[in-house]
Amino acid sequence: MDGKNSMNDQDVKLLERSFKRYYLSHLTEIPVPTDIAKREFGYKKFTGGMIRHMNVQDEKAMRLLLVENSPADVYCSNSYYLFPNMDMKKKDWQGADLIFDIDAKDLHLDCRYSHTCRVCGECKNVYKESSKCPQCNSIKHISSSWPCKNCINAAKKQVVKLVDILENDLGICADLIEIYFSGNEGFHVHVGKTEYNMLEPRARVALGDYIRFYNVMPETYGVRRSKIDRKKFPTEDDPGWHGRVAKKFFGKNAPRSTSNTEYVKIAEKLKNAQYTMGACIDMQVTGDIHRIFRMPGSLNSKSGLAKILCTDLAKFDPYQDACFIDCDLVKISAQCPIRFSLGGRTYGPYIKETKVEVERFAAVYMMCKGTAHAISS
Ligand SMILES: [Zn+2]
Ligand SMILES: [Zn+2]
């Protein structure tokens, strides 16, 4: 169920106006995708519906799209096409940048429960810690998550692992790797034009499995059920996963015996290493060459925060660095059970519906998460 479709007119008006103000005041800072004319564009409105298969000829046309349509989300393909505005079959695919999505929601962190609430699909009541709406008993709801510092730091760790593999295993030059905050719960990693651009979806999936350290067989690392020959084990100097596996599992503690039990033990260790050593990337994104992907510099309608380039990942704080909506005061009615910090200030919780006047960026953040509504001033 898409909650955006059921947004009331006043909410839509306030959000559209706020997003438009951002696009107007930051227009020249929004980066222009390389080979813009070869990419497919699309956008969503706050009133619902997705428009795609658009082509955008140049910078001017892109800027026009942003200010004229008041989009809630803007997307651009990582693929290049001869005819980006035609049907998928007629587009004539010319290659696609490698693209990776890392999302805190996929990391199954313990903190998640504490900062997730539900917005009732029937009566819009906001509640926590209940399987159905306490106000109308409906089970229809949208989950609304408010990622915390722990979520962002955990996602950053995945980015670091991914970038290490891209540079050291795949030989991709650091200059071609761009790390973006997604605008909500994670990071997008874009790789510019490389020899990998022509990879078919199946090869992209295989590459993704390599990055995740997924489905690894002990045999790859010289471990067999019957004969364990220590000479076949990888060494720490080996490139890629062989070296990593050697460092982690095959030091002094490498098995000496030749039992099936040892094999099973190592198989288990390698399987678990998927979560500790592999980078947790969304395979739907990596394997799909016909997807359109959130455009750098655009706002994310799940938060009102911008998808922006992180030049210093360690220091990057999305709640300061990606918050660009202005700080004019706006009147809203908030029912937001979660306390959050944004733009250097702390808000909430607002347990019962509360009329408050807050900075526009905070109003937008709560509205995007379904926990506040516009009221006429
Ligand atoms: Zn309800
Ligand atoms: Zn968290």
mmCIF file of C-alpha atoms and ligand atoms in Angstrom:
data_model
loop_
_atom_site.group_PDB
_atom_site.id
_atom_site.type_symbol
_atom_site.label_atom_id
_atom_site.label_comp_id
_atom_site.label_asym_id
_atom_site.label_seq_id
_atom_site.Cartn_x
_atom_site.Cartn_y
_atom_site.Cartn_z
ATOM 1 C CA MET A 1 0.000 0.000 0.000
ATOM 2 C CA ASP A 2 1.352 3.394 -0.897
ATOM 3 C CA GLY A 3 0.683 5.901 1.832
ATOM 4 C CA LYS A 4 1.604 8.811 -0.429
ATOM 5 C CA ASN A 5 -1.579 8.224 -2.475
ATOM 6 C CA SER A 6 -3.750 8.893 0.506
ATOM 7 C CA MET A 7 -2.001 12.083 1.536
ATOM 8 C CA ASN A 8 -4.396 14.983 1.917
ATOM 9 C CA ASP A 9 -4.259 18.014 -0.386
ATOM 10 C CA GLN A 10 -2.796 20.308 2.241
ATOM 11 C CA ASP A 11 0.025 17.862 2.933
ATOM 12 C CA VAL A 12 0.775 17.506 -0.774
ATOM 13 C CA LYS A 13 0.807 21.289 -1.176
ATOM 14 C CA LEU A 14 3.198 21.830 1.731
ATOM 15 C CA LEU A 15 5.561 19.067 0.629
ATOM 16 C CA GLU A 16 5.565 20.128 -3.032
ATOM 17 C CA ARG A 17 6.221 23.732 -2.043
ATOM 18 C CA SER A 18 9.045 22.709 0.297
ATOM 19 C CA PHE A 19 10.728 20.456 -2.265
ATOM 20 C CA LYS A 20 10.387 23.116 -4.948
ATOM 21 C CA ARG A 21 12.024 25.694 -2.703
ATOM 22 C CA TYR A 22 14.957 23.322 -2.285
ATOM 23 C CA TYR A 23 15.280 22.731 -6.020
ATOM 24 C CA LEU A 24 15.061 26.450 -6.804
ATOM 25 C CA SER A 25 17.680 27.453 -4.268
ATOM 26 C CA HIS A 26 20.105 24.575 -4.957
ATOM 27 C CA LEU A 27 19.539 24.185 -8.687
ATOM 28 C CA THR A 28 23.078 24.861 -9.825
ATOM 29 C CA GLU A 29 24.590 22.592 -7.150
ATOM 30 C CA ILE A 30 22.768 19.508 -8.397
ATOM 31 C CA PRO A 31 25.286 17.459 -10.379
ATOM 32 C CA VAL A 32 24.460 16.655 -13.994
ATOM 33 C CA PRO A 33 24.677 12.894 -14.692
ATOM 34 C CA THR A 34 27.390 12.027 -17.210
ATOM 35 C CA ASP A 35 26.052 11.265 -20.707
ATOM 36 C CA ILE A 36 22.730 12.674 -19.578
ATOM 37 C CA ALA A 37 21.086 12.336 -22.996
ATOM 38 C CA LYS A 38 21.646 8.563 -23.005
ATOM 39 C CA ARG A 39 19.949 7.912 -19.688
ATOM 40 C CA GLU A 40 16.345 7.142 -18.882
ATOM 41 C CA PHE A 41 14.735 9.499 -16.362
ATOM 42 C CA GLY A 42 11.628 9.172 -14.280
ATOM 43 C CA TYR A 43 9.904 10.794 -11.348
ATOM 44 C CA LYS A 44 7.134 10.319 -8.818
ATOM 45 C CA LYS A 45 4.643 12.891 -7.590
ATOM 46 C CA PHE A 46 3.376 13.230 -4.032
ATOM 47 C CA THR A 47 -0.076 12.459 -5.385
ATOM 48 C CA GLY A 48 1.219 9.050 -6.517
ATOM 49 C CA GLY A 49 2.122 7.439 -9.821
ATOM 50 C CA MET A 50 5.447 6.983 -11.538
ATOM 51 C CA ILE A 51 6.390 8.597 -14.799
ATOM 52 C CA ARG A 52 9.333 6.958 -16.546
ATOM 53 C CA HIS A 53 10.920 6.323 -19.950
ATOM 54 C CA MET A 54 11.727 10.011 -20.256
ATOM 55 C CA ASN A 55 14.819 11.406 -21.882
ATOM 56 C CA VAL A 56 16.481 14.560 -20.679
ATOM 57 C CA GLN A 57 18.647 16.157 -23.321
ATOM 58 C CA ASP A 58 20.853 18.399 -21.258
ATOM 59 C CA GLU A 59 21.463 20.261 -18.024
ATOM 60 C CA LYS A 60 18.811 22.863 -18.788
ATOM 61 C CA ALA A 61 16.135 20.213 -19.398
ATOM 62 C CA MET A 62 17.088 18.470 -16.153
ATOM 63 C CA ARG A 63 16.739 21.656 -14.136
ATOM 64 C CA LEU A 64 13.393 22.346 -15.786
ATOM 65 C CA LEU A 65 12.160 18.868 -14.835
ATOM 66 C CA LEU A 66 13.071 19.539 -11.202
ATOM 67 C CA VAL A 67 11.347 22.889 -10.829
ATOM 68 C CA GLU A 68 8.353 22.432 -13.116
ATOM 69 C CA ASN A 69 7.038 19.080 -11.938
ATOM 70 C CA SER A 70 7.477 19.383 -8.159
ATOM 71 C CA PRO A 71 8.631 15.746 -8.029
ATOM 72 C CA ALA A 72 8.612 13.749 -4.799
ATOM 73 C CA ASP A 73 11.408 11.512 -6.099
ATOM 74 C CA VAL A 74 13.597 11.746 -9.195
ATOM 75 C CA TYR A 75 15.270 8.788 -10.845
ATOM 76 C CA CYS A 76 17.856 8.261 -13.548
ATOM 77 C CA SER A 77 19.108 5.005 -15.086
ATOM 78 C CA ASN A 78 22.602 3.687 -14.517
ATOM 79 C CA SER A 79 22.228 2.270 -18.041
ATOM 80 C CA TYR A 80 23.007 4.138 -21.223
ATOM 81 C CA TYR A 81 20.669 3.784 -24.183
ATOM 82 C CA LEU A 82 20.553 5.022 -27.740
ATOM 83 C CA PHE A 83 16.835 5.752 -27.314
ATOM 84 C CA PRO A 84 16.172 6.222 -23.590
ATOM 85 C CA ASN A 85 12.579 7.370 -24.079
ATOM 86 C CA MET A 86 11.436 4.309 -26.053
ATOM 87 C CA ASP A 87 9.936 1.096 -24.603
ATOM 88 C CA MET A 88 12.456 -1.116 -22.849
ATOM 89 C CA LYS A 89 12.791 -3.426 -25.854
ATOM 90 C CA LYS A 90 13.507 -0.578 -28.257
ATOM 91 C CA LYS A 91 15.859 1.436 -26.061
ATOM 92 C CA ASP A 92 19.027 -0.216 -27.431
ATOM 93 C CA TRP A 93 21.128 -0.830 -24.325
ATOM 94 C CA GLN A 94 24.678 0.505 -24.488
ATOM 95 C CA GLY A 95 26.026 -0.525 -21.084
ATOM 96 C CA ALA A 96 25.428 0.376 -17.437
ATOM 97 C CA ASP A 97 27.492 1.776 -14.590
ATOM 98 C CA LEU A 98 27.943 -0.599 -11.674
ATOM 99 C CA ILE A 99 25.670 0.456 -8.872
ATOM 100 C CA PHE A 100 25.271 -0.758 -5.289
ATOM 101 C CA ASP A 101 22.654 -0.111 -2.645
ATOM 102 C CA ILE A 102 23.377 -0.592 1.044
ATOM 103 C CA ASP A 103 20.403 -0.160 3.330
ATOM 104 C CA ALA A 104 20.335 -0.260 7.138
ATOM 105 C CA LYS A 105 17.011 -2.076 7.014
ATOM 106 C CA ASP A 106 18.755 -5.124 5.498
ATOM 107 C CA LEU A 107 21.254 -5.345 8.353
ATOM 108 C CA HIS A 108 18.746 -6.666 10.928
ATOM 109 C CA LEU A 109 20.047 -4.455 13.708
ATOM 110 C CA ASP A 110 18.659 -4.722 17.229
ATOM 111 C CA CYS A 111 18.029 -0.983 17.422
ATOM 112 C CA ARG A 112 15.552 -1.041 14.550
ATOM 113 C CA TYR A 113 12.543 -2.039 16.619
ATOM 114 C CA SER A 114 13.033 0.899 18.983
ATOM 115 C CA HIS A 115 12.841 3.446 16.164
ATOM 116 C CA THR A 116 10.103 1.995 14.003
ATOM 117 C CA CYS A 117 6.468 2.974 14.298
ATOM 118 C CA ARG A 118 3.366 2.151 12.293
ATOM 119 C CA VAL A 119 1.018 4.496 10.486
ATOM 120 C CA CYS A 120 -2.490 3.038 10.221
ATOM 121 C CA GLY A 121 -3.636 2.581 6.625
ATOM 122 C CA GLU A 122 -7.237 3.340 7.566
ATOM 123 C CA CYS A 123 -7.318 6.112 10.131
ATOM 124 C CA LYS A 124 -3.681 7.403 9.917
ATOM 125 C CA ASN A 125 -3.210 6.885 13.646
ATOM 126 C CA VAL A 126 0.463 6.408 14.585
ATOM 127 C CA TYR A 127 1.316 3.613 16.998
ATOM 128 C CA LYS A 128 4.114 1.468 18.330
ATOM 129 C CA GLU A 129 4.253 -1.890 20.094
ATOM 130 C CA SER A 130 0.924 -3.207 18.835
ATOM 131 C CA SER A 131 0.024 -5.638 16.057
ATOM 132 C CA LYS A 132 -3.063 -3.639 15.076
ATOM 133 C CA CYS A 133 -4.200 -0.044 15.253
ATOM 134 C CA PRO A 134 -5.373 0.702 18.831
ATOM 135 C CA GLN A 135 -7.797 3.295 17.427
ATOM 136 C CA CYS A 136 -9.626 1.367 14.675
ATOM 137 C CA ASN A 137 -8.299 -2.226 14.966
ATOM 138 C CA SER A 138 -7.112 -2.251 11.353
ATOM 139 C CA ILE A 139 -3.992 -4.300 10.612
ATOM 140 C CA LYS A 140 -3.277 -2.287 7.453
ATOM 141 C CA HIS A 141 -0.280 -0.091 8.082
ATOM 142 C CA ILE A 142 2.911 1.399 6.722
ATOM 143 C CA SER A 143 6.071 0.884 8.759
ATOM 144 C CA SER A 144 7.941 4.072 9.318
ATOM 145 C CA SER A 145 11.558 3.817 10.406
ATOM 146 C CA TRP A 146 13.727 6.572 11.805
ATOM 147 C CA PRO A 147 17.276 5.329 11.348
ATOM 148 C CA CYS A 148 19.561 6.131 14.282
ATOM 149 C CA LYS A 149 23.317 6.740 14.456
ATOM 150 C CA ASN A 150 23.897 3.041 15.005
ATOM 151 C CA CYS A 151 22.041 2.242 11.754
ATOM 152 C CA ILE A 152 24.053 4.799 9.795
ATOM 153 C CA ASN A 153 27.368 3.607 11.274
ATOM 154 C CA ALA A 154 26.529 -0.027 10.498
ATOM 155 C CA ALA A 155 25.696 0.914 6.896
ATOM 156 C CA LYS A 156 28.983 2.864 6.664
ATOM 157 C CA LYS A 157 30.893 -0.282 7.671
ATOM 158 C CA GLN A 158 29.303 -2.130 4.748
ATOM 159 C CA VAL A 159 30.339 0.685 2.402
ATOM 160 C CA VAL A 160 33.940 0.415 3.603
ATOM 161 C CA LYS A 161 33.966 -3.347 2.914
ATOM 162 C CA LEU A 162 32.411 -2.826 -0.519
ATOM 163 C CA VAL A 163 34.878 -0.112 -1.528
ATOM 164 C CA ASP A 164 37.811 -2.273 -0.371
ATOM 165 C CA ILE A 165 36.621 -5.107 -2.640
ATOM 166 C CA LEU A 166 35.964 -2.771 -5.579
ATOM 167 C CA GLU A 167 39.427 -1.277 -5.363
ATOM 168 C CA ASN A 168 41.537 -4.239 -4.348
ATOM 169 C CA ASP A 169 39.750 -7.210 -5.888
ATOM 170 C CA LEU A 170 38.188 -5.665 -8.984
ATOM 171 C CA GLY A 171 40.961 -3.152 -9.585
ATOM 172 C CA ILE A 172 38.617 -0.183 -9.866
ATOM 173 C CA CYS A 173 40.358 3.157 -9.495
ATOM 174 C CA ALA A 174 39.262 5.059 -6.360
ATOM 175 C CA ASP A 175 38.524 8.148 -8.497
ATOM 176 C CA LEU A 176 35.717 6.284 -10.254
ATOM 177 C CA ILE A 177 33.935 5.287 -7.047
ATOM 178 C CA GLU A 178 31.355 7.706 -5.662
ATOM 179 C CA ILE A 179 29.642 7.166 -2.314
ATOM 180 C CA TYR A 180 26.262 8.830 -1.823
ATOM 181 C CA PHE A 181 23.988 8.988 1.180
ATOM 182 C CA SER A 182 20.689 7.600 -0.156
ATOM 183 C CA GLY A 183 18.595 10.281 1.506
ATOM 184 C CA ASN A 184 17.041 7.867 3.979
ATOM 185 C CA GLU A 185 18.516 4.712 5.481
ATOM 186 C CA GLY A 186 21.712 3.925 3.653
ATOM 187 C CA PHE A 187 24.213 4.560 0.923
ATOM 188 C CA HIS A 188 24.462 4.188 -2.830
ATOM 189 C CA VAL A 189 27.819 3.458 -4.394
ATOM 190 C CA HIS A 190 28.181 4.433 -8.061
ATOM 191 C CA VAL A 191 31.084 3.285 -10.213
ATOM 192 C CA GLY A 192 31.768 5.384 -13.316
ATOM 193 C CA LYS A 193 32.671 3.956 -16.723
ATOM 194 C CA THR A 194 34.832 0.836 -16.381
ATOM 195 C CA GLU A 195 35.401 -2.460 -18.167
ATOM 196 C CA TYR A 196 32.457 -3.785 -16.116
ATOM 197 C CA ASN A 197 29.919 -1.569 -17.880
ATOM 198 C CA MET A 198 29.012 -4.169 -20.476
ATOM 199 C CA LEU A 199 28.318 -6.959 -17.958
ATOM 200 C CA GLU A 200 25.017 -8.786 -18.456
ATOM 201 C CA PRO A 201 22.628 -9.109 -15.484
ATOM 202 C CA ARG A 202 23.746 -12.686 -14.743
ATOM 203 C CA ALA A 203 27.390 -11.625 -14.518
ATOM 204 C CA ARG A 204 26.377 -8.722 -12.275
ATOM 205 C CA VAL A 205 24.665 -11.172 -9.945
ATOM 206 C CA ALA A 206 27.831 -13.310 -9.860
ATOM 207 C CA LEU A 207 29.854 -10.184 -9.096
ATOM 208 C CA GLY A 208 27.395 -9.290 -6.335
ATOM 209 C CA ASP A 209 27.708 -12.785 -4.848
ATOM 210 C CA TYR A 210 31.483 -12.381 -4.853
ATOM 211 C CA ILE A 211 31.165 -9.044 -3.025
ATOM 212 C CA ARG A 212 28.761 -10.550 -0.490
ATOM 213 C CA PHE A 213 31.013 -13.611 -0.048
ATOM 214 C CA TYR A 214 27.864 -15.587 -0.689
ATOM 215 C CA ASN A 215 27.494 -19.315 -1.284
ATOM 216 C CA VAL A 216 31.149 -20.064 -0.724
ATOM 217 C CA MET A 217 32.391 -23.648 -1.047
ATOM 218 C CA PRO A 218 35.211 -24.877 1.211
ATOM 219 C CA GLU A 219 36.736 -26.537 -1.890
ATOM 220 C CA THR A 220 37.486 -23.062 -3.292
ATOM 221 C CA TYR A 221 39.896 -22.671 -0.392
ATOM 222 C CA GLY A 222 41.507 -26.105 -0.669
ATOM 223 C CA VAL A 223 39.348 -27.841 1.929
ATOM 224 C CA ARG A 224 37.940 -31.232 0.987
ATOM 225 C CA ARG A 225 35.881 -33.733 2.938
ATOM 226 C CA SER A 226 38.392 -36.496 2.751
ATOM 227 C CA LYS A 227 41.825 -35.061 2.224
ATOM 228 C CA ILE A 228 42.939 -31.870 3.836
ATOM 229 C CA ASP A 229 46.135 -30.804 2.158
ATOM 230 C CA ARG A 230 47.508 -27.769 3.939
ATOM 231 C CA LYS A 231 49.597 -26.878 0.907
ATOM 232 C CA LYS A 232 46.394 -26.123 -0.997
ATOM 233 C CA PHE A 233 45.255 -23.581 1.578
ATOM 234 C CA PRO A 234 45.413 -19.926 0.591
ATOM 235 C CA THR A 235 48.090 -17.716 2.086
ATOM 236 C CA GLU A 236 47.741 -14.248 3.560
ATOM 237 C CA ASP A 237 49.467 -12.727 0.543
ATOM 238 C CA ASP A 238 46.942 -14.114 -1.926
ATOM 239 C CA PRO A 239 44.747 -11.504 -3.582
ATOM 240 C CA GLY A 240 41.026 -11.147 -2.915
ATOM 241 C CA TRP A 241 39.013 -13.487 -0.739
ATOM 242 C CA HIS A 242 41.810 -16.086 -0.650
ATOM 243 C CA GLY A 243 44.012 -13.677 1.273
ATOM 244 C CA ARG A 244 41.148 -12.568 3.535
ATOM 245 C CA VAL A 245 40.166 -16.165 4.278
ATOM 246 C CA ALA A 246 43.803 -17.084 5.002
ATOM 247 C CA LYS A 247 44.125 -14.197 7.447
ATOM 248 C CA LYS A 248 40.893 -14.998 9.206
ATOM 249 C CA PHE A 249 40.759 -18.799 9.237
ATOM 250 C CA PHE A 250 43.984 -20.389 8.058
ATOM 251 C CA GLY A 251 46.670 -19.017 10.294
ATOM 252 C CA LYS A 252 48.122 -21.176 13.008
ATOM 253 C CA ASN A 253 44.665 -22.568 13.664
ATOM 254 C CA ALA A 254 44.261 -24.228 10.267
ATOM 255 C CA PRO A 255 42.982 -27.768 10.595
ATOM 256 C CA ARG A 256 45.585 -30.527 10.547
ATOM 257 C CA SER A 257 43.324 -33.525 10.556
ATOM 258 C CA THR A 258 41.430 -34.926 7.590
ATOM 259 C CA SER A 259 38.004 -35.483 9.039
ATOM 260 C CA ASN A 260 34.579 -34.706 7.677
ATOM 261 C CA THR A 261 33.940 -32.849 10.938
ATOM 262 C CA GLU A 262 36.673 -30.354 10.066
ATOM 263 C CA TYR A 263 35.126 -29.830 6.643
ATOM 264 C CA VAL A 264 31.706 -29.138 8.134
ATOM 265 C CA LYS A 265 33.234 -26.765 10.668
ATOM 266 C CA ILE A 266 35.006 -24.755 7.979
ATOM 267 C CA ALA A 267 31.918 -24.737 5.744
ATOM 268 C CA GLU A 268 29.975 -23.239 8.639
ATOM 269 C CA LYS A 269 32.644 -20.625 9.351
ATOM 270 C CA LEU A 270 32.731 -19.575 5.694
ATOM 271 C CA LYS A 271 28.949 -19.343 5.594
ATOM 272 C CA ASN A 272 28.869 -17.108 8.657
ATOM 273 C CA ALA A 273 31.666 -14.968 7.233
ATOM 274 C CA GLN A 274 29.109 -13.784 4.689
ATOM 275 C CA TYR A 275 27.699 -11.573 7.427
ATOM 276 C CA THR A 276 30.954 -10.444 8.995
ATOM 277 C CA MET A 277 33.305 -10.172 6.012
ATOM 278 C CA GLY A 278 31.052 -9.833 2.947
ATOM 279 C CA ALA A 279 29.452 -6.494 2.084
ATOM 280 C CA CYS A 280 25.668 -6.511 2.477
ATOM 281 C CA ILE A 281 24.451 -5.150 -0.864
ATOM 282 C CA ASP A 282 20.937 -5.263 -2.301
ATOM 283 C CA MET A 283 21.138 -7.811 -5.109
ATOM 284 C CA GLN A 284 17.921 -6.590 -6.732
ATOM 285 C CA VAL A 285 19.735 -3.372 -7.502
ATOM 286 C CA THR A 286 23.127 -4.753 -8.530
ATOM 287 C CA GLY A 287 21.691 -7.329 -10.923
ATOM 288 C CA ASP A 288 19.094 -5.128 -12.592
ATOM 289 C CA ILE A 289 20.209 -3.097 -15.598
ATOM 290 C CA HIS A 290 16.772 -1.722 -16.431
ATOM 291 C CA ARG A 291 16.110 0.039 -13.193
ATOM 292 C CA ILE A 292 15.998 3.766 -12.639
ATOM 293 C CA PHE A 293 17.817 4.863 -9.557
ATOM 294 C CA ARG A 294 17.539 7.868 -7.252
ATOM 295 C CA MET A 295 19.313 10.825 -8.858
ATOM 296 C CA PRO A 296 22.218 12.469 -6.988
ATOM 297 C CA GLY A 297 21.231 15.834 -5.569
ATOM 298 C CA SER A 298 17.515 14.967 -5.500
ATOM 299 C CA LEU A 299 15.387 14.797 -2.359
ATOM 300 C CA ASN A 300 14.097 11.516 -0.953
ATOM 301 C CA SER A 301 10.336 11.606 -0.316
ATOM 302 C CA LYS A 302 10.741 9.188 2.591
ATOM 303 C CA SER A 303 12.598 11.881 4.553
ATOM 304 C CA GLY A 304 13.050 15.162 2.681
ATOM 305 C CA LEU A 305 16.804 14.629 2.988
ATOM 306 C CA ALA A 306 18.999 14.851 -0.103
ATOM 307 C CA LYS A 307 20.924 12.116 -1.845
ATOM 308 C CA ILE A 308 24.356 13.662 -1.630
ATOM 309 C CA LEU A 309 27.973 12.780 -2.234
ATOM 310 C CA CYS A 310 29.930 11.826 0.906
ATOM 311 C CA THR A 311 33.445 13.099 0.489
ATOM 312 C CA ASP A 312 34.411 12.022 4.013
ATOM 313 C CA LEU A 313 32.352 8.965 4.904
ATOM 314 C CA ALA A 314 33.687 8.631 8.462
ATOM 315 C CA LYS A 315 32.642 12.181 9.370
ATOM 316 C CA PHE A 316 29.427 12.218 7.374
ATOM 317 C CA ASP A 317 26.321 12.910 9.476
ATOM 318 C CA PRO A 318 23.142 12.710 7.380
ATOM 319 C CA TYR A 319 21.095 14.597 9.944
ATOM 320 C CA GLN A 320 23.359 17.611 9.495
ATOM 321 C CA ASP A 321 24.943 17.189 6.089
ATOM 322 C CA ALA A 322 21.945 16.048 4.000
ATOM 323 C CA CYS A 323 19.344 18.375 5.529
ATOM 324 C CA PHE A 324 18.851 21.201 3.020
ATOM 325 C CA ILE A 325 15.199 22.178 3.308
ATOM 326 C CA ASP A 326 14.925 25.658 4.758
ATOM 327 C CA CYS A 327 14.254 26.518 8.388
ATOM 328 C CA ASP A 328 11.184 28.773 8.050
ATOM 329 C CA LEU A 329 8.663 27.940 10.750
ATOM 330 C CA VAL A 330 5.702 25.799 9.680
ATOM 331 C CA LYS A 331 2.587 24.838 11.632
ATOM 332 C CA ILE A 332 1.805 21.140 11.716
ATOM 333 C CA SER A 333 -0.198 18.641 13.673
ATOM 334 C CA ALA A 334 2.269 15.977 14.810
ATOM 335 C CA GLN A 335 1.712 12.514 16.231
ATOM 336 C CA CYS A 336 5.241 11.261 16.313
ATOM 337 C CA PRO A 337 6.214 8.737 19.015
ATOM 338 C CA ILE A 338 9.909 8.925 18.174
ATOM 339 C CA ARG A 339 12.346 11.547 19.383
ATOM 340 C CA PHE A 340 14.751 12.564 16.642
ATOM 341 C CA SER A 341 17.550 15.006 15.913
ATOM 342 C CA LEU A 342 17.767 16.954 12.695
ATOM 343 C CA GLY A 343 19.610 20.081 11.616
ATOM 344 C CA GLY A 344 21.229 20.405 15.038
ATOM 345 C CA ARG A 345 17.925 20.384 16.924
ATOM 346 C CA THR A 346 15.942 17.688 18.701
ATOM 347 C CA TYR A 347 12.205 17.103 18.217
ATOM 348 C CA GLY A 348 9.455 15.040 19.791
ATOM 349 C CA PRO A 349 8.129 12.774 20.873
ATOM 350 C CA TYR A 350 4.615 14.082 20.239
ATOM 351 C CA ILE A 351 2.422 11.383 21.723
ATOM 352 C CA LYS A 352 -1.088 12.722 21.118
ATOM 353 C CA GLU A 353 -1.817 14.799 18.066
ATOM 354 C CA THR A 354 -0.021 18.005 18.920
ATOM 355 C CA LYS A 355 -0.154 21.333 17.124
ATOM 356 C CA VAL A 356 3.398 22.617 16.886
ATOM 357 C CA GLU A 357 5.395 25.145 14.941
ATOM 358 C CA VAL A 358 8.707 23.690 13.794
ATOM 359 C CA GLU A 359 11.386 24.376 11.195
ATOM 360 C CA ARG A 360 10.257 23.379 7.711
ATOM 361 C CA PHE A 361 12.918 20.624 7.410
ATOM 362 C CA ALA A 362 11.603 18.968 10.592
ATOM 363 C CA ALA A 363 7.973 19.343 9.498
ATOM 364 C CA VAL A 364 8.819 17.756 6.150
ATOM 365 C CA TYR A 365 10.751 14.922 7.820
ATOM 366 C CA MET A 366 7.791 14.036 10.041
ATOM 367 C CA MET A 367 5.296 14.403 7.193
ATOM 368 C CA CYS A 368 7.363 12.197 4.880
ATOM 369 C CA LYS A 369 7.258 9.550 7.574
ATOM 370 C CA GLY A 370 3.492 9.873 7.922
ATOM 371 C CA THR A 371 3.605 11.229 11.464
ATOM 372 C CA ALA A 372 2.545 14.837 10.887
ATOM 373 C CA HIS A 373 0.056 16.743 8.778
ATOM 374 C CA ALA A 374 -0.143 20.301 7.519
ATOM 375 C CA ILE A 375 -2.547 22.708 9.147
ATOM 376 C CA SER A 376 -3.579 25.990 7.645
ATOM 377 C CA SER A 377 -1.798 28.951 9.126
HETATM 378 ZN ZN ZN B 1 -6.430 3.001 12.589
HETATM 379 ZN ZN ZN B 2 19.128 2.130 14.571
#
